[in-house]
XYZ file of C-alpha atoms in Angstrom:
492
model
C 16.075 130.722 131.561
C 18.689 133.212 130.838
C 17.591 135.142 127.640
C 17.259 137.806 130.261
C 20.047 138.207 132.765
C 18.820 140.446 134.953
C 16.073 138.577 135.832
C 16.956 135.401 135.237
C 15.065 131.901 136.373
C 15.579 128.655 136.993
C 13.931 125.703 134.538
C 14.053 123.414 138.140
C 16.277 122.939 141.253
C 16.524 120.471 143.478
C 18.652 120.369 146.659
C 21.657 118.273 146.971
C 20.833 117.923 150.799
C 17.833 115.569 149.477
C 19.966 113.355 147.966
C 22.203 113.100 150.895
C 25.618 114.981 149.466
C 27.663 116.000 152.395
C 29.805 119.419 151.612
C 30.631 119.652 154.975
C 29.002 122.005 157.965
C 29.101 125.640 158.260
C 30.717 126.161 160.946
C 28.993 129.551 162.300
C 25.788 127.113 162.371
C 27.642 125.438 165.493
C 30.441 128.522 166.711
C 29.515 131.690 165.457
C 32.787 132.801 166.406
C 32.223 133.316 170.016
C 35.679 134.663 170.907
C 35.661 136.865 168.274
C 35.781 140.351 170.038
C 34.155 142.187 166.517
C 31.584 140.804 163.790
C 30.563 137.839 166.043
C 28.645 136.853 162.866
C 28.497 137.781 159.265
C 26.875 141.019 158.725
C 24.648 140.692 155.636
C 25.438 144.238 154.222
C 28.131 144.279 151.660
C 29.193 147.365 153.038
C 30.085 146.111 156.274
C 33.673 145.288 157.295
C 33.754 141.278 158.707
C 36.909 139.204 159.929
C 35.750 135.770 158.787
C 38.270 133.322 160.975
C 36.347 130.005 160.716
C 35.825 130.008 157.313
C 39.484 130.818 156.515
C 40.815 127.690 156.255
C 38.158 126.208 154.901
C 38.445 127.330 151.410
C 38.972 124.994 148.965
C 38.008 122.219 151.093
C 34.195 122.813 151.634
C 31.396 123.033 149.615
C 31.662 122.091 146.019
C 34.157 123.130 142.951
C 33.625 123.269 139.565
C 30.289 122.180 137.572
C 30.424 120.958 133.956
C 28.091 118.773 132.039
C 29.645 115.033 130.638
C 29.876 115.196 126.622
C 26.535 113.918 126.560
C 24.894 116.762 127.155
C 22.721 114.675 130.208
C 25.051 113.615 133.196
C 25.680 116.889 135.262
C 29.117 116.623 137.055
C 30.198 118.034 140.117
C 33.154 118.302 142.168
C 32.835 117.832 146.025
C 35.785 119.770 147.798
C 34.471 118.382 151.332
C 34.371 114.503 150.320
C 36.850 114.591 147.473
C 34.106 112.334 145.165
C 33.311 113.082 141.246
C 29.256 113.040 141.361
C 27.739 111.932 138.288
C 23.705 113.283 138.114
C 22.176 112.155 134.816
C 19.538 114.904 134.433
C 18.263 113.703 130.905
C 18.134 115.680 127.202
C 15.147 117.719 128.376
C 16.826 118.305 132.289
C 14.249 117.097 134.983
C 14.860 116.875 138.819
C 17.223 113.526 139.488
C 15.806 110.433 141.280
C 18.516 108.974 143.943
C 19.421 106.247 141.319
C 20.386 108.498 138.765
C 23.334 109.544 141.096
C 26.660 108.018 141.538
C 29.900 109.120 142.189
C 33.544 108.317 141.850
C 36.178 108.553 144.633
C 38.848 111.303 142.945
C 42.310 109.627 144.359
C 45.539 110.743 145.713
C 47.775 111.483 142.865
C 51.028 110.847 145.414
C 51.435 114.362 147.364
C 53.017 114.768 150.115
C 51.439 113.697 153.437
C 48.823 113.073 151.699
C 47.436 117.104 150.536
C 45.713 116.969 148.205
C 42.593 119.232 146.752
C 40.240 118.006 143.526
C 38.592 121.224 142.022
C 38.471 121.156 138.073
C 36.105 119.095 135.877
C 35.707 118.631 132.852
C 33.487 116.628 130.028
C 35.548 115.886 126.976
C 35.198 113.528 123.963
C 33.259 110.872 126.161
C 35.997 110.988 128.618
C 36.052 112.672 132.223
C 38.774 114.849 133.291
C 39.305 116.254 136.673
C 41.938 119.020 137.998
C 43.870 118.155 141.807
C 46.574 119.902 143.330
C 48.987 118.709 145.713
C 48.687 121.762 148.485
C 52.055 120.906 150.815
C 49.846 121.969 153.459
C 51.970 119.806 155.955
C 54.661 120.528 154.799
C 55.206 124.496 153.599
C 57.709 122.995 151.021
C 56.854 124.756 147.858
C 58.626 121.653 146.106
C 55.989 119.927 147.070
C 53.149 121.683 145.221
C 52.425 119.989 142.124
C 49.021 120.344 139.567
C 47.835 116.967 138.165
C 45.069 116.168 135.560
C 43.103 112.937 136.331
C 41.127 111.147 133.552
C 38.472 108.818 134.769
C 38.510 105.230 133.166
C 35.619 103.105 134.004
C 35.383 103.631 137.932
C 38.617 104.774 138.876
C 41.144 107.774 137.510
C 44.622 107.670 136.075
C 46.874 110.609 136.333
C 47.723 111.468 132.897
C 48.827 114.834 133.238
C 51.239 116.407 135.615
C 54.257 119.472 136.406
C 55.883 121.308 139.400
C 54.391 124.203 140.561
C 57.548 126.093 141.685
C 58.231 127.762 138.606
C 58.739 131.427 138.407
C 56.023 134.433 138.608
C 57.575 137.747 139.277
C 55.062 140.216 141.070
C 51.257 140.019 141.701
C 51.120 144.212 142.556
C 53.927 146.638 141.469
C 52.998 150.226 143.235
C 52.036 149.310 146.305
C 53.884 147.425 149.614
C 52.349 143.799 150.065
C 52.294 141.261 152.890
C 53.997 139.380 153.656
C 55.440 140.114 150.387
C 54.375 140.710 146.432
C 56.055 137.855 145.052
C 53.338 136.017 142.764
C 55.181 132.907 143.057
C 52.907 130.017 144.446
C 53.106 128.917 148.021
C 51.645 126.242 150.088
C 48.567 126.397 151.059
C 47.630 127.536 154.437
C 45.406 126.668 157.065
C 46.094 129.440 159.321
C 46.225 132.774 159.233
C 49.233 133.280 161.331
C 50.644 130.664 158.542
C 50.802 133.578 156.139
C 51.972 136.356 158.671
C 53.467 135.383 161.393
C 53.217 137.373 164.699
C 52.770 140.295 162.781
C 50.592 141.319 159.567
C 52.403 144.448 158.564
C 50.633 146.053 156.109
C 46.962 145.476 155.017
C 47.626 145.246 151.166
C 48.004 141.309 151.184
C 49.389 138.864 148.411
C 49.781 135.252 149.137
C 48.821 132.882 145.757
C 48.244 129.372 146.348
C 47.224 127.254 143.982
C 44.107 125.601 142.218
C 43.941 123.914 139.198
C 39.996 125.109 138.833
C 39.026 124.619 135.307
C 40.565 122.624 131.974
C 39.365 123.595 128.262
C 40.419 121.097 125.283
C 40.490 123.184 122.059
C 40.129 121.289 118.553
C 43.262 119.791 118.277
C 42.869 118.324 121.862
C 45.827 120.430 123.426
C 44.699 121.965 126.864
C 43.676 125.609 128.347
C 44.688 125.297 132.499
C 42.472 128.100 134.616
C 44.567 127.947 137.898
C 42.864 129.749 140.852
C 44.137 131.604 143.669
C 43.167 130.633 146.894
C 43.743 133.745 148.586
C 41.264 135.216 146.704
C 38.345 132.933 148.754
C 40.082 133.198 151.776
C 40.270 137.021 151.946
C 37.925 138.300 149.330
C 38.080 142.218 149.560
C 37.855 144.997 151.878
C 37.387 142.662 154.708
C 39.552 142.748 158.028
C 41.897 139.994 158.785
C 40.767 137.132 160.782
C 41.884 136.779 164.254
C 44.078 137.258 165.968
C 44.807 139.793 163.517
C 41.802 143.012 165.072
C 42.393 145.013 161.914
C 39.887 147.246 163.613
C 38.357 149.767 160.993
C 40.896 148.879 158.313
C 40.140 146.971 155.445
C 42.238 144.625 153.841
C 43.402 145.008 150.038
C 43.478 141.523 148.370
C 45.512 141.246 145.162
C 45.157 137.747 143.500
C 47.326 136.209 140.955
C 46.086 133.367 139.349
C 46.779 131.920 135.896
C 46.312 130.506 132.271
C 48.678 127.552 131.284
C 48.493 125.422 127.670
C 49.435 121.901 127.584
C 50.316 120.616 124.261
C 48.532 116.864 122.820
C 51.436 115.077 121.623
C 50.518 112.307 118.131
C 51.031 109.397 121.191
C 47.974 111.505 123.163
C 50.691 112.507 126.296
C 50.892 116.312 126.932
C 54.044 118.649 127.262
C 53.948 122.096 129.077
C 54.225 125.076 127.685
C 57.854 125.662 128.445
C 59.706 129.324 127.966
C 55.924 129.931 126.305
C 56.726 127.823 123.841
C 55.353 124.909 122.054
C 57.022 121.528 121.020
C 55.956 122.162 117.371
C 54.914 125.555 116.815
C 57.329 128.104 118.414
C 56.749 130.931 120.810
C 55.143 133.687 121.475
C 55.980 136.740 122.620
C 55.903 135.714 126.710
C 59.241 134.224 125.916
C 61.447 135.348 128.833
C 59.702 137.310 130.745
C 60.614 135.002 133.999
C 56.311 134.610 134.160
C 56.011 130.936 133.404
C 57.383 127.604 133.035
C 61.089 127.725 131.865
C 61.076 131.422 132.443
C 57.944 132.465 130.355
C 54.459 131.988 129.820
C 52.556 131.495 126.945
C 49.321 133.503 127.429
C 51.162 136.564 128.658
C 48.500 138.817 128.186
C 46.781 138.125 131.403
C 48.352 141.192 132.508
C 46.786 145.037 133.723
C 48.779 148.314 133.190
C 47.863 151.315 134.658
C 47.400 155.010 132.856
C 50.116 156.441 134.272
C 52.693 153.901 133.375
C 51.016 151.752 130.555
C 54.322 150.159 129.273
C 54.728 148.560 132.791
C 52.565 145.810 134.310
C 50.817 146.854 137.778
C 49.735 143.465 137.845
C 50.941 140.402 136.103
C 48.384 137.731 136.660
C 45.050 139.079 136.644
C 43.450 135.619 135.851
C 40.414 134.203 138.174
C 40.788 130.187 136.925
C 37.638 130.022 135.266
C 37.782 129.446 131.362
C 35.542 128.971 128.367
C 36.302 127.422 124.919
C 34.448 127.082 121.475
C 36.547 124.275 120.216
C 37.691 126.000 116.342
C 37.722 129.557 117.626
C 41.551 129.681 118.510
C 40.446 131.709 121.451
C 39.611 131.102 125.137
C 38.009 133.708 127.725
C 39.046 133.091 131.305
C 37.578 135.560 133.916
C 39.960 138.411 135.776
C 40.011 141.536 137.826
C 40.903 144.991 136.082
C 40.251 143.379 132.588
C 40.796 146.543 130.736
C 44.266 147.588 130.505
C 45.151 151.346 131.738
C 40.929 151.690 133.130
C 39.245 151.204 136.167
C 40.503 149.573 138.747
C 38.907 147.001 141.689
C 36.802 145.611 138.262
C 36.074 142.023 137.730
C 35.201 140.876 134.436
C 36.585 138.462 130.822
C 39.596 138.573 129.258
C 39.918 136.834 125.440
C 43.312 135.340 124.559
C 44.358 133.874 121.699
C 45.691 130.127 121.678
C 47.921 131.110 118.761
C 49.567 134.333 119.906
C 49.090 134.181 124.122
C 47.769 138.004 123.122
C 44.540 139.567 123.758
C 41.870 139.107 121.050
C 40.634 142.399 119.727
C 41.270 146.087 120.236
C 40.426 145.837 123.942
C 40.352 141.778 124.539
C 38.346 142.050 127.609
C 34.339 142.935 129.281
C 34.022 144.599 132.434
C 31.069 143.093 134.305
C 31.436 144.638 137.325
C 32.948 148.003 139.599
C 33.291 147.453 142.911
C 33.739 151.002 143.864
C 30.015 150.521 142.990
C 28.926 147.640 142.787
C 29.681 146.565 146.585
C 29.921 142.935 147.523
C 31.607 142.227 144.318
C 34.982 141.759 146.218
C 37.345 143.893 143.794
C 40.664 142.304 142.990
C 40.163 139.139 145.469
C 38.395 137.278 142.847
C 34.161 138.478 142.194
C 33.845 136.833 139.104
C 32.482 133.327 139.243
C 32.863 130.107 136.339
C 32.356 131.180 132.257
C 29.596 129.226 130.531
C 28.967 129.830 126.825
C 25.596 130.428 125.554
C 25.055 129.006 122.038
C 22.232 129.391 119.791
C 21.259 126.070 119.220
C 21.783 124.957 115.426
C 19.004 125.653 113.605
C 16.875 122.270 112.644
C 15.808 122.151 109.032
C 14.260 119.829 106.802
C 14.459 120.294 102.842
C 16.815 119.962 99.587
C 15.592 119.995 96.051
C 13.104 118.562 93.441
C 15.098 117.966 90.035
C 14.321 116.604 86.814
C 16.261 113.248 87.097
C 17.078 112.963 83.753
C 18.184 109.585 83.862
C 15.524 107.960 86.049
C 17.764 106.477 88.484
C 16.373 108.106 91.662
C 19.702 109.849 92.315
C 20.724 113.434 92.238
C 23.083 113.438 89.669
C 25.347 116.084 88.400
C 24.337 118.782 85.541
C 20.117 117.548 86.473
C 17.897 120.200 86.169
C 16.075 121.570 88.586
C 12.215 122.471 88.923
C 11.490 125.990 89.735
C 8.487 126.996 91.466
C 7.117 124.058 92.860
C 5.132 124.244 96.270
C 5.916 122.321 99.020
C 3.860 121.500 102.424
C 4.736 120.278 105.460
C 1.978 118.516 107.136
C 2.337 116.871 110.698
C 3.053 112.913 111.027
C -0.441 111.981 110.119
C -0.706 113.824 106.778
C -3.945 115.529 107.362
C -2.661 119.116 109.327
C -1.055 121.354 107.214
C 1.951 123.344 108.884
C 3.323 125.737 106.129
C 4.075 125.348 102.982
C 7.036 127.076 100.743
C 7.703 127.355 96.976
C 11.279 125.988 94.996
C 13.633 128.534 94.211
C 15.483 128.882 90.645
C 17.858 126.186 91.717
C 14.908 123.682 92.675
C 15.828 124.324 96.668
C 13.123 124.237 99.574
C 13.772 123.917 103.156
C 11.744 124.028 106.536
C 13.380 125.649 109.773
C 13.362 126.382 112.906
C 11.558 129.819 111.971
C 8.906 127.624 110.587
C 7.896 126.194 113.576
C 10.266 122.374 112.654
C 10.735 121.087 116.309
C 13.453 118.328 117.147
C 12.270 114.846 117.604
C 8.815 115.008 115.516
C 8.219 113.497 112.783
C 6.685 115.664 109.914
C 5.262 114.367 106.319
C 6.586 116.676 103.276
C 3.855 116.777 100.559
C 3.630 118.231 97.204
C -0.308 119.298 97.088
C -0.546 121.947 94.557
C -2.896 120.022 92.146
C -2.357 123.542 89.690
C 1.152 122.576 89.773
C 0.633 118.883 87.717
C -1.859 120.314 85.073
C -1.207 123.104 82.242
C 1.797 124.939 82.464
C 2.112 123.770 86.068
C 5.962 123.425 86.911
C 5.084 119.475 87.710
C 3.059 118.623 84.576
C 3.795 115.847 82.199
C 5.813 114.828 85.104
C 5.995 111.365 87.313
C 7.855 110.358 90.850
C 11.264 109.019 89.863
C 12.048 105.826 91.508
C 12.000 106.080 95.403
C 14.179 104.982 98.198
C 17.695 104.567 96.404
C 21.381 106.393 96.160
């Protein structure tokens, strides 16, 4: 139940462990870093500085990735980073705790990387179909050409790869004012496994960039063209005002993280194949205003608002990708949220929060375009610009059921509602439950003969209800009914 946030509760849970999903093993459970000279193991305060070394290279490939429900509204699916499977839990219309045979899962193949690095992370449930996000990491071999995003669509029970581009194209800067390590350049890399990958024999300075790539959520807007939420790895590997792993003893100094991930569209072509957004342009529809600003695909990027300026220099972009890789969509809205750090151009900085974009323009939506959830100047724990914010689900109000239309004069007898019939004012109308014999509520016709039942009156999905006219005053005298009869039933 989440009508209240802040104190928030679960309908039911049930542990994946019971159903025997393996995510892999913590590995302080067996080595709680016993070499480690500082922090031998995870200090639970937020406030306390920790160099987490065996869970550094483990990012990305441990636990599980994104969550998203099927179109059907009942089969919850779920990425496993450890095991590289697609699990498919059918928790029903009204969710209840899974038996083991509601369970299955899909092996989520190899699109052809190199040496065989890949990572799954993405999912998505779309139009009856299954989509699910991989990257080829060039772990083995550090060659950025290497890195490569790729969209999978499961057919039956196995994928095809229907969706996929180069990751080497150009991203300026991921922090302007200050010195990074081992540099600020916001272009992606492969992904490491080490720390001394990333820095060599020495760290240098403890602001750190490093972007490596996920491909962590997909959105499909109305016209079936594609949001892309990539994710920065560095963001879990590092979080924020933590000290570098070993061998890197930071000592007392914390390390600043700054994370660059990103927003890329993917345009549905009339044969159903995709094109990139390409110089932040469109095949049909132009550009917008990220043309050339050597931050995307063919030196732009289409939503080029992902950006944060500071006060004191608001024309200029401190940082240029402020995007998390989680995204949200209301298919017809033209807009799409994705989750960031320092949301809220030229205010506070080390925030997590939403940014809106529109799918027309690439610009923010609104006078501010963003929400500020958290301040980690405050809020500690919430891991500043390394990446605090977590997936975007939308909370809908459900449609409202309703039940009704109109009593008429049917002029002609012919049991249809014809054009230019009259319509009975005044009329009373009860709803009784399926039996007949407990009335609900009742309601009278309006000057255009309307009535309807909803959700306010207590109409519930999947009952059935009996609608009753049982006014006798209404048939007799100068009732609205009398020297009236039921016009034929059951046709039109």
């Amino acid at each position: 139940d989440i009508s209240n946030p802040m104190s928030a509760s679960a309908a039911f849970s049930f542990s994946l462990e019971d159903y025997g999903f393996d995510a892999g093993t913590d590995p302080r459970i067996t080595d709680p870093l016993p070499t480690t000279t500082y922090h031998p193991t995870l200090n639970p305060d937020p406030a306390a500085l920790d160099a987490d070394t065996a869970a550094f290279g483990l990012a990305g490939k441990m636990a599980f990735g994104d969550i998203d429900f099927a179109s059907d509204g009942e089969t919850l699916l779920l990425v496993n980073l450890h095991d590289k499977h697609l699990y498919m839990i059918h928790v029903g219309e009204n969710p209840t705790v899974p038996q083991a045979a509601d369970i299955s899962r899909v092996a989520i193949p190899d699109p052809g990387c190199a040496d065989g690095d890949y990572a799954p992370w993405g999912v998505k449930g779309y139009d009856g179909a299954v989509y699910v996000g991989v990257v080829c990491t060039a772990e083995t071999s550090q060659d950025v050409n290497d890195l490569s995003a790729h969209v999978l669509r499961l057919d039956g029970s196995s994928f095809t790869d229907i969706f996929q581009f180069a990751l080497n194209y150009p991203r300026t800067i991921a922090g302007l004012s200050l010195t990074y390590s081992p540099s600020s350049d916001a272009d992606w890399r492969p992904w490491a496994s080490s720390i001394t990958t990333v820095f060599g024999s020495n760290p240098g300075t403890v602001n750190t960039v490093y972007p490596q790539p996920v491909l962590s959520d997909i959105e499909f807007d109305a016209d079936g063209n594609m949001t892309l939420g990539l994710l920065d790895r560095w963001g879990p590997q590092m979080t924020q005002f933590q000290l570098l792993p070993e061998p890197y003893d930071t000592g007392a100094a914390n390390v600043f993280v700054a994370t660059a991930g990103d927003v890329l569209r993917a345009f549905r072509q009339s044969d159903g194949t995709y094109v990139l957004e390409n110089n932040a342009a469109s095949p049909a529809s132009g550009s917008t205003a990220g043309a050339g600003n050597g931050q995307g695909p063919g030196g732009g990027e289409w939503y080029f608002d992902d950006e944060y300026s500071q006060s004191s220099a608001p024309t200029v972009s401190e940082h240029t990708d402020i995007a998390a890789g989680a995204l949200a969509l209301i298919a017809g809205s033209g807009e799409v949220a994705s989750n960031g750090y320092d949301v809220i151009d030229e205010g506070a900085v080390e925030t997590g929060g939403v940014i809106y974009l529109s799918d027309s323009t690439g610009a923010r939506v609104g006078s501010v375009g963003a929400t500020q959830i958290y301040d980690s100047n405050v809020n500690l724990g919430t891991y500043g610009k390394g990446g605090g914010m977590g997936d975007i689900e939308l909370d809908c109000d459900q449609a409202t059921l309703e039940i009704g239309n109109r009593v008429w004069f049917d002029f002609n007898a012919n049991g249809v509602q014809d054009p230019g019939e009259t319509p009975i004012s005044g009329v009373t109308v009860s709803l009784y439950d399926s039996a007949g014999t407990t009335k609900l509520t009742q309601t009278t016709t309006d000057s255009n003969g309307e009535w309807y039942f909803d959700t306010a009156d207590g109409v519930q999905p999947g009952t059935t209800y009996r609608v009753i006219l049982d006014n006798t005053a209404d048939f007799t005298g100068s009732g609205p009914l009398a020297e009236y009869q039921l016009t034929r039933q059951d046709t039109g």
